[in-house]
């Protein structure tokens, strides 16, 4: 009898062990993803990376060959990350990670449990904000469908999430609420023309602002040696706040006593006698930037607003802001800096950049 019990126990253990060995792994037990592959990184034999939902191990030294590659350097170690599929299909793609470089065609699982495919290369932009860079992905294989640009209940074509994405390192002084509060000063700003033109104008304004302030970091002009130069004493009203009081401030770096006087008169603010308002009140700062954008030609032949609304293009906004120094080959690197940021911002807003980008 004892032998029979022992035999039964051995059979039960063998069957149980066999069942455990052949049970398929569940979604919860999928391998964790290794550090994402980077084109600029150098990998040596034994180093592991993840790419498009799979883990790989380098067999020897390699750089700039995306897994699985064509030379045999990468050993495929299988799928990684969550494999829990959304309704409508099965997917096995890695979780999206902010700051990770994604090439066109990359598919990720977002925090909402849905999947997105990169329509353009991007450095980890948020899939539900950057609708030009990402499209929803249906795991059943159905071609992805485009999403319309997100709208903002406040009426501005740039949402707060998009604003934060454009200026991740901004000074806390430059608030989104201050920008929205300033819009009432010029209702036609980013409200003229088609939805595409409105977004292009907002992107153009914010791209120039980004350039002028180092990404909304600087509130005032950094070169203090310039401060005494911005007083034109020949004006009838002079410089009542002091000779060195009219230095650059705000998102467009408003400077000179005559600009403070004109902006103050237009906005109903005492900027000639109290120019410091531009560096202490966020809404006032934004209003001066929009004032210049809507009303001033600068070195150009039209206002930046008219340049965007009437199809002259982004290059003409540069000419109106700093064309005498940057345009016509004066400083092509500065022009390129503005253009690059504009191209990034229209991408975030989901519209094309249009023509005539340079001046």
Coordinates of C-alpha atoms in Angstrom, one line a residue, residues 5 35 40 48 69 105 118 133 146 154 163 170 228-229 237 242 262 273-274 278 281 313 315 319:
X5 CA 0.7 5.8 -2.4
X35 CA 17.3 50.4 -21.8
X40 CA 24.5 57.5 -30.9
X48 CA 21.3 44.6 -23.8
X69 CA 20.0 45.0 -37.9
X105 CA 7.0 53.9 -37.6
X118 CA 5.1 57.7 -34.8
X133 CA 4.1 63.4 -34.6
X146 CA -5.5 61.0 -37.9
X154 CA -10.3 78.7 -23.1
X163 CA 2.5 75.4 -24.0
X170 CA 10.5 78.2 -18.7
X228 CA 21.8 103.2 -20.6
X229 CA 21.6 103.2 -24.4
X237 CA 8.5 113.1 -23.1
X242 CA 15.5 107.2 -15.7
X262 CA 3.7 103.6 -27.6
X273 CA 6.8 106.0 -16.1
X274 CA 6.7 102.5 -14.7
X278 CA 6.7 94.4 -17.8
X281 CA 3.2 91.3 -14.1
X313 CA 5.4 83.5 -44.3
X315 CA 10.5 84.6 -42.6
X319 CA 12.4 90.5 -40.6

